[in-house]
Coordinates of C-alpha atoms in Angstrom, one line a residue:
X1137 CA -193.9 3.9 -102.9
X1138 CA -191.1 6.5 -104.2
X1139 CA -187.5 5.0 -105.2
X1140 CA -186.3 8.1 -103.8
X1141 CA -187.2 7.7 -100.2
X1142 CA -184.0 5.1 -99.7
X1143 CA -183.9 2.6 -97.3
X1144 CA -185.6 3.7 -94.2
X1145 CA -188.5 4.1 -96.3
X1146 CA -188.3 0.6 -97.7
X1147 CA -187.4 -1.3 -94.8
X1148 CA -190.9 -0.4 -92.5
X1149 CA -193.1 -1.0 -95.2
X1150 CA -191.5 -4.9 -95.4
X1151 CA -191.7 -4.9 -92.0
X1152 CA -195.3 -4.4 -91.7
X1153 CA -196.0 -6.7 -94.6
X1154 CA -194.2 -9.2 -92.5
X1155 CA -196.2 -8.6 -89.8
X1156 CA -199.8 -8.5 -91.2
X1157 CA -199.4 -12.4 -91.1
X1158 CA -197.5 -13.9 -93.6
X1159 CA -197.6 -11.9 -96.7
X1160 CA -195.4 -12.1 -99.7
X1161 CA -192.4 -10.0 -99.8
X1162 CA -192.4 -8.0 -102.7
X1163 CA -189.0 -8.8 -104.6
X1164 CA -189.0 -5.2 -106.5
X1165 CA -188.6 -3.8 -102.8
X1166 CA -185.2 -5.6 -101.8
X1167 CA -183.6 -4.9 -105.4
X1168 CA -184.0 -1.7 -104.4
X1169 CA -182.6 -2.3 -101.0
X1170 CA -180.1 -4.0 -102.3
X1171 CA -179.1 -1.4 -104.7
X1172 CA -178.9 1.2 -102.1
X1173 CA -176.7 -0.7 -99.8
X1174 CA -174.5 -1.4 -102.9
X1175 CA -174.6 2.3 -103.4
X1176 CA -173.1 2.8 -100.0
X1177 CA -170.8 0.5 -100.2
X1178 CA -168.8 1.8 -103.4
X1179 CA -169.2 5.4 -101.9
X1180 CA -167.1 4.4 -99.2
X1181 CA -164.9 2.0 -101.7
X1182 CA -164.2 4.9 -103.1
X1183 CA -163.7 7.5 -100.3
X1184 CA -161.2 4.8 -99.1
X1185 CA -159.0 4.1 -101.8
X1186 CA -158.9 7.5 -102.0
X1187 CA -157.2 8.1 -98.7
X1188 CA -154.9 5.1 -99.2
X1189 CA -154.2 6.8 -103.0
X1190 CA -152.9 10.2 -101.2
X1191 CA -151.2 8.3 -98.0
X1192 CA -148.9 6.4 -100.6
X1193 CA -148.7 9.7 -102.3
X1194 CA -147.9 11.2 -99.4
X1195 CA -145.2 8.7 -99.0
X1196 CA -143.6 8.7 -102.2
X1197 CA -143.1 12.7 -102.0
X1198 CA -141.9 12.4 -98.6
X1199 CA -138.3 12.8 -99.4
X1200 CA -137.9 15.1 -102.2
X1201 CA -140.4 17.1 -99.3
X1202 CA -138.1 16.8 -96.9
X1203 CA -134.9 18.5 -98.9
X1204 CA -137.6 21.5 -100.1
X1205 CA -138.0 21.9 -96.3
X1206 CA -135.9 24.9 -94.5
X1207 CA -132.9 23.4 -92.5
X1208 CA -135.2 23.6 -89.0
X1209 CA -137.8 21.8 -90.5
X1210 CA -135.5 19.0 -91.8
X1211 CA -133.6 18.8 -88.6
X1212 CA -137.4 18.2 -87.0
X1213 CA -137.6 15.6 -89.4
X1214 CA -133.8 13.4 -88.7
X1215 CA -133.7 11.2 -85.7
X1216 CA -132.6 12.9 -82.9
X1217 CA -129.2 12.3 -82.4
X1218 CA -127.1 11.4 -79.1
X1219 CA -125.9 14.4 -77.6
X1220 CA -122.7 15.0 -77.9
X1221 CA -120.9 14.4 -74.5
X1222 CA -120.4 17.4 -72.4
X1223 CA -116.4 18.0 -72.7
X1224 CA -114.4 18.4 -69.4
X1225 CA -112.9 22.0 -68.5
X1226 CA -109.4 21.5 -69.3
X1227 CA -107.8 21.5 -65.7
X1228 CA -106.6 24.9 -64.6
X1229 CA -102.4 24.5 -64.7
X1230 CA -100.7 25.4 -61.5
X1231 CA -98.3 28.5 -61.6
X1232 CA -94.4 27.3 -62.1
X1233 CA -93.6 27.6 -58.7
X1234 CA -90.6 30.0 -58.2
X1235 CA -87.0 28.6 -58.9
X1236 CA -85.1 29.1 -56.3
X1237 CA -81.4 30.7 -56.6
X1238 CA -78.5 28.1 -57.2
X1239 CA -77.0 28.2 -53.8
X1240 CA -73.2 29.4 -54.3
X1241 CA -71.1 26.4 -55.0
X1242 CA -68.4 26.2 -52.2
X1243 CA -64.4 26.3 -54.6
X1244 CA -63.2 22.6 -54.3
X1245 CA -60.4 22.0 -52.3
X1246 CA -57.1 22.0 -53.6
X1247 CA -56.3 17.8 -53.8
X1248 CA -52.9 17.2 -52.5
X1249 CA -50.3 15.4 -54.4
X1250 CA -50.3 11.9 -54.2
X1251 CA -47.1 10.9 -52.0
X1252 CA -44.1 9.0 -53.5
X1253 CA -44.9 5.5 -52.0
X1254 CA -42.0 3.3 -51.2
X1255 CA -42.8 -0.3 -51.3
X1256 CA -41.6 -0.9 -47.6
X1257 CA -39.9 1.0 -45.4
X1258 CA -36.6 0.2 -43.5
X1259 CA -37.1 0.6 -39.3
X1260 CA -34.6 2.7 -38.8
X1261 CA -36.4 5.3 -40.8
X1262 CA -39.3 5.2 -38.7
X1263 CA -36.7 7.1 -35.8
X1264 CA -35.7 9.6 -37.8
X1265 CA -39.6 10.5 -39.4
X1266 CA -40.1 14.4 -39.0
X1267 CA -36.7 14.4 -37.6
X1268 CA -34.4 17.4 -38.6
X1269 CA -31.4 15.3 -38.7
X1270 CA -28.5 17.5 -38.4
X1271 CA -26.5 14.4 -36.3
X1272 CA -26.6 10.9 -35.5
X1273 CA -26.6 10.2 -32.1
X1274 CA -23.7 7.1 -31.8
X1275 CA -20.3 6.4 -30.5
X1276 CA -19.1 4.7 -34.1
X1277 CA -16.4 6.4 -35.3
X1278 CA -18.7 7.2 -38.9
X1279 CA -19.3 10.3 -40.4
X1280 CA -21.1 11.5 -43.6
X1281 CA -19.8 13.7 -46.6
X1282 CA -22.7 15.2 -48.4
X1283 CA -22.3 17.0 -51.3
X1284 CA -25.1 20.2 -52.6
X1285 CA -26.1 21.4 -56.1
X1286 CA -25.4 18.9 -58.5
X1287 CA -24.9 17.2 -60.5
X1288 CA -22.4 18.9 -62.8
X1289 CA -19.1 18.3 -64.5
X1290 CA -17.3 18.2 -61.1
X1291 CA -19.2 15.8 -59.6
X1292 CA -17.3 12.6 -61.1
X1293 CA -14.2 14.3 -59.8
X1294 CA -15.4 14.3 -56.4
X1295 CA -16.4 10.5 -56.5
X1296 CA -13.2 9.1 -57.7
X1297 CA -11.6 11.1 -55.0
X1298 CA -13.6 9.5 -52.2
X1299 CA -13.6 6.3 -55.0
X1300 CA -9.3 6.4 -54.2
X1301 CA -10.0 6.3 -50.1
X1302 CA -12.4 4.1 -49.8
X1303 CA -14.9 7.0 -49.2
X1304 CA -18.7 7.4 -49.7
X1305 CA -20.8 10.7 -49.9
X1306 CA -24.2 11.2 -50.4
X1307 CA -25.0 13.6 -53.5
X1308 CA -28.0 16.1 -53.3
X1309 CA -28.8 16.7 -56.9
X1310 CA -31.1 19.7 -58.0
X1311 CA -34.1 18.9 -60.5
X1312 CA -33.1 21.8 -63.0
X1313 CA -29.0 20.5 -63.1
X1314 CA -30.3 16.9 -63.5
X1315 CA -32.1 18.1 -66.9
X1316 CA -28.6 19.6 -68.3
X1317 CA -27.1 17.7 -71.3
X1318 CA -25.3 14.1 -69.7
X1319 CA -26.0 14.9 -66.1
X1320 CA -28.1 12.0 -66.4
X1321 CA -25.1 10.0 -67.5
X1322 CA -23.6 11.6 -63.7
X1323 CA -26.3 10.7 -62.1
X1324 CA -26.0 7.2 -62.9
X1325 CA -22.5 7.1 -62.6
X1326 CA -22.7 8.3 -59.0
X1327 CA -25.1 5.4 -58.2
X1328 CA -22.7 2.6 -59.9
X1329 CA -20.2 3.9 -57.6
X1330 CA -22.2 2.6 -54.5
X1331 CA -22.8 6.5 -53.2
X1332 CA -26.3 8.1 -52.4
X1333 CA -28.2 10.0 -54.7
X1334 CA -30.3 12.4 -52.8
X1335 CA -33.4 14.9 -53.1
X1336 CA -32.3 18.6 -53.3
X1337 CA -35.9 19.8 -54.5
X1338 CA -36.6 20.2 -58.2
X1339 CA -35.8 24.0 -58.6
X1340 CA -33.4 24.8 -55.8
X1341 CA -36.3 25.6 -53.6
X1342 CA -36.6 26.3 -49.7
X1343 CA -39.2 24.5 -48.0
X1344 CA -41.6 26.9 -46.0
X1345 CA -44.3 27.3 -48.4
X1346 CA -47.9 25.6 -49.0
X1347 CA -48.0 21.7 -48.4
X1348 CA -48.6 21.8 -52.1
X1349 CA -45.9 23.9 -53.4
X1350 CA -43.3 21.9 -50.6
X1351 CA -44.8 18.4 -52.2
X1352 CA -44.4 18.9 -55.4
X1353 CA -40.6 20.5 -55.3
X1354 CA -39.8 16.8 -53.7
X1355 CA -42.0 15.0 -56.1
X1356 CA -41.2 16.2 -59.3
X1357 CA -37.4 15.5 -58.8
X1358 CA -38.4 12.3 -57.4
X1359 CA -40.4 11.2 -60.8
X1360 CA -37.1 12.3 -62.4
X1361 CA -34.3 10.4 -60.6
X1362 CA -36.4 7.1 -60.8
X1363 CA -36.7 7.9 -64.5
X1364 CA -32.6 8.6 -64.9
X1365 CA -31.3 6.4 -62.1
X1366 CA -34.2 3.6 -61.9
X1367 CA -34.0 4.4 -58.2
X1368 CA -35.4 6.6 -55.4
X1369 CA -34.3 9.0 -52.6
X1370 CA -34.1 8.5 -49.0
X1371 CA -33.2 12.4 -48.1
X1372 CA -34.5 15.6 -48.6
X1373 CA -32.7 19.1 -48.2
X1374 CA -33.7 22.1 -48.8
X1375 CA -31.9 25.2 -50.4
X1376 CA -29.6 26.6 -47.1
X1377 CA -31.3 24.3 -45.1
X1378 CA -34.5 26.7 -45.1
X1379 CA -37.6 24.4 -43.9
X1380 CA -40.6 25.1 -41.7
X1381 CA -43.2 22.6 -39.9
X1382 CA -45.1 22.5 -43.3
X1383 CA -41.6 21.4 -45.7
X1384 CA -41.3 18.8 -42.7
X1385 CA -44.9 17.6 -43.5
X1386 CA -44.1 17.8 -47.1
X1387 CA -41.2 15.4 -46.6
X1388 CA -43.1 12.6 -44.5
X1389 CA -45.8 12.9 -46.7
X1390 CA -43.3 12.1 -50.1
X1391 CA -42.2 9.4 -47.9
X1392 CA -38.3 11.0 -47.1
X1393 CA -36.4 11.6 -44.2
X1394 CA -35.0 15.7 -43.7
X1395 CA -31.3 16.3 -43.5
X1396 CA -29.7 18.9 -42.2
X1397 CA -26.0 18.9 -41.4
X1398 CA -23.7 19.7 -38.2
X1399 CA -20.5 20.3 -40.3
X1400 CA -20.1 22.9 -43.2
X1401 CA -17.2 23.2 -44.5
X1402 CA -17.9 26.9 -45.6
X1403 CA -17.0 26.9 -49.5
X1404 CA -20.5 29.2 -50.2
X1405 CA -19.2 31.7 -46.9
X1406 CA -17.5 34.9 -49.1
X1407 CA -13.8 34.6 -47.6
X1408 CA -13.5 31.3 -46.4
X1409 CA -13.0 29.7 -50.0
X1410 CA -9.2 28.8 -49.6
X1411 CA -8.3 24.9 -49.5
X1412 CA -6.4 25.0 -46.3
X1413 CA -9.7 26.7 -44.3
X1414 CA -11.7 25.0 -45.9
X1415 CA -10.0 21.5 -44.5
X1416 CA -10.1 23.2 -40.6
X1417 CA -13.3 24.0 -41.2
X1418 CA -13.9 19.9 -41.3
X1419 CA -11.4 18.6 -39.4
X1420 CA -11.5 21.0 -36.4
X1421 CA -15.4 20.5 -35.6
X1422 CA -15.6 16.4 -36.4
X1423 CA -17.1 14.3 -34.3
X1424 CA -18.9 10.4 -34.2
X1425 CA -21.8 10.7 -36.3
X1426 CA -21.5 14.1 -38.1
X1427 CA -23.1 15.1 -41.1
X1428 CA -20.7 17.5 -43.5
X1429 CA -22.3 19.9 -45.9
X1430 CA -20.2 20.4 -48.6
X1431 CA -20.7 21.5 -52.7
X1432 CA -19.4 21.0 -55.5
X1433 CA -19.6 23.7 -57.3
X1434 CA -16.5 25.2 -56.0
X1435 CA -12.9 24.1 -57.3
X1436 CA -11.7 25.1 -53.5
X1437 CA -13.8 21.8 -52.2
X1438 CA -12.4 19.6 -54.4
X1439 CA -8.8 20.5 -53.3
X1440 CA -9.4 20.4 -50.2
X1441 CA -11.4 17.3 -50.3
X1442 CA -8.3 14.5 -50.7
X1443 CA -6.6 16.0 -47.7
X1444 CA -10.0 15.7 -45.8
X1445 CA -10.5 12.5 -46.3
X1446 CA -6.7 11.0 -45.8
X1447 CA -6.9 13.0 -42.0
X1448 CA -10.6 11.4 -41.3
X1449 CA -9.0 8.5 -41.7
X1450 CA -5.6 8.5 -40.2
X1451 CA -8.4 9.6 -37.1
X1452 CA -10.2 6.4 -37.6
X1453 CA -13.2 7.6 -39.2
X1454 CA -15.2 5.7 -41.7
X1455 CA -16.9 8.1 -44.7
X1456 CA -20.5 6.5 -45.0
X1457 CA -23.5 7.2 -46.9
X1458 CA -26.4 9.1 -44.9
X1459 CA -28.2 5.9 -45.1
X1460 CA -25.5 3.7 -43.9
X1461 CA -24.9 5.4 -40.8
X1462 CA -28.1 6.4 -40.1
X1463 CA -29.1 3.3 -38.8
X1464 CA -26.6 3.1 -36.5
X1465 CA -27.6 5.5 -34.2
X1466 CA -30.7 7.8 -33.4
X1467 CA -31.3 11.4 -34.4
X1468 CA -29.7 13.8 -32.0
X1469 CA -32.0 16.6 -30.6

């Protein structure tokens, strides 16, 4: 038998020896089996470590591979990522809605000013509110001098007069004469004296205009007198006497009474400015309760004013403040 014919050629003829009944196995015969087993074996040794020579090769070049790569092939290579999360569509923004015009802003209403407020007010008064008070309605033998545009230098002249009788008169001072150099000093003086300081409106003014205007002619002398005098006013008058519904508003509403008068002497009448008419003018047309409108302004009433008040009295008549006599009586429609 031929080496060369390998195993399959080897193993029968054992075989058969084996069979035939107990025959020797040649030894020569399984050296050579054995060598071409052995044979095998490092043949496939070797075709293994051979594959596990170019997987670790194939390892260790793996990343230097992987940079020579293009960038596809490397992104096939990283992990796959987690997708990135899909972004919300920024909401769609409304439309500013159309401004509508500023509505037209109504003028604010003149605010009225604040009334003089008197502490407490006397009854009597509360007869007379509204009133124009030419007269008081009573059978007392009292009358009332008043005296217009003041103060000025004559106006101590007329209160020591009435001062030397016993008299009183009630002085309607104007805002603008109060504000003259020592007419302050008058003012005061005329209050000492026990007589009536009263309101003749700050600028001489008639009162038949706006509530406004009317309120604050009263007011501003008002705020004056308390500042001069340390006192206030019962009475209002108005220039001539000139006052409407609204100037009688004015006057509750700065917390005064209206006077009027039922006397005038007449010393602002062109031609009537001599002492002895101007005492008929008095004496003829008194009665109980009469108001007299006089001013002193004019050196005429001042002359005639001692030989007034000596015949008022030899009548019996007492010369009173408006506010004294007022309360005596009611206001006469």
């Amino acid at each position: 038998m031929r080496r060369t014919r390998g195993v399959r050629q080897i193993l029968p003829e054992s075989h058969d020896a084996a069979a035939g009944g107990g025959a020797t196995i040649d030894p020569s015969g399984d050296r050579v089996a054995t060598r071409g087993l052995v044979t095998v074996m490092k043949r496939l040794a070797i075709v293994a470590l051979a594959a596990a020579g170019l997987c670790v090769l194939l390892a260790w070049s793996a990343p230097s591979y992987a940079h020579a790569l293009p960038v596809s092939a490397a992104e096939a290579t990283t992990p796959t990522a987690d997708p990135t999360p899909t972004v919300e569509p920024t909401p769609t923004v409304e439309p500013t809605p159309t401004v509508e015009p500023t509505p037209t802003i109504e003028p604010t209403p003149t605010v009225e000013p604040t009334p003089t407020l008197r502490p407490t007010l006397p009854a009597w008064m509360k007869r007379y509110w509204g009133h124009r008070v030419h007269r008081v309605r009573t059978t007392r033998r009292v009358v009332a001098l008043t005296f217009d545009d003041g103060p000025n230098f004559r106006t101590k002249a007329a209160v020591r007069i009435l001062d030397a009788y016993g008299a009183k008169g009630t002085f309607f001072a104007i805002g603008d004469c109060c504000r003259h150099k020592g007419m302050a000093a008058v003012n005061r003086y005329v209050v000492a004296r026990g007589h009536e300081l009263a309101n003749h409106t700050m600028h001489h003014q008639r009162l038949d205009k706006s509530l406004a205007t009317d309120l604050k002619a009263i007011n501003d002398l008002e705020k004056l007198l308390k500042r001069q005098t340390g006192k206030g006013t019962v009475w209002v008058r108005a220039m001539g006497g000139d006052v409407n519904a609204t100037g009688l508003r004015a006057t509750r509403k700065s917390g005064h009474l209206y006077a009027q008068w039922s006397v005038s002497i007449g010393d602002s009448v062109h031609g009537y400015t001599s002492p002895n008419r101007l005492y008929h003018n008095v004496v003829d047309h008194i009665r109980p309760g009469a108001i007299v409108l006089m001013h002193v302004t004019h050196p005429e009433t001042l002359a005639a004013l001692p030989r007034i008040v000596r015949e008022l009295k030899r009548r019996g008549y007492r010369m009173v403040t408006l506010s004294q006599m007022a309360p005596l009586g009611r206001p006469y429609p």
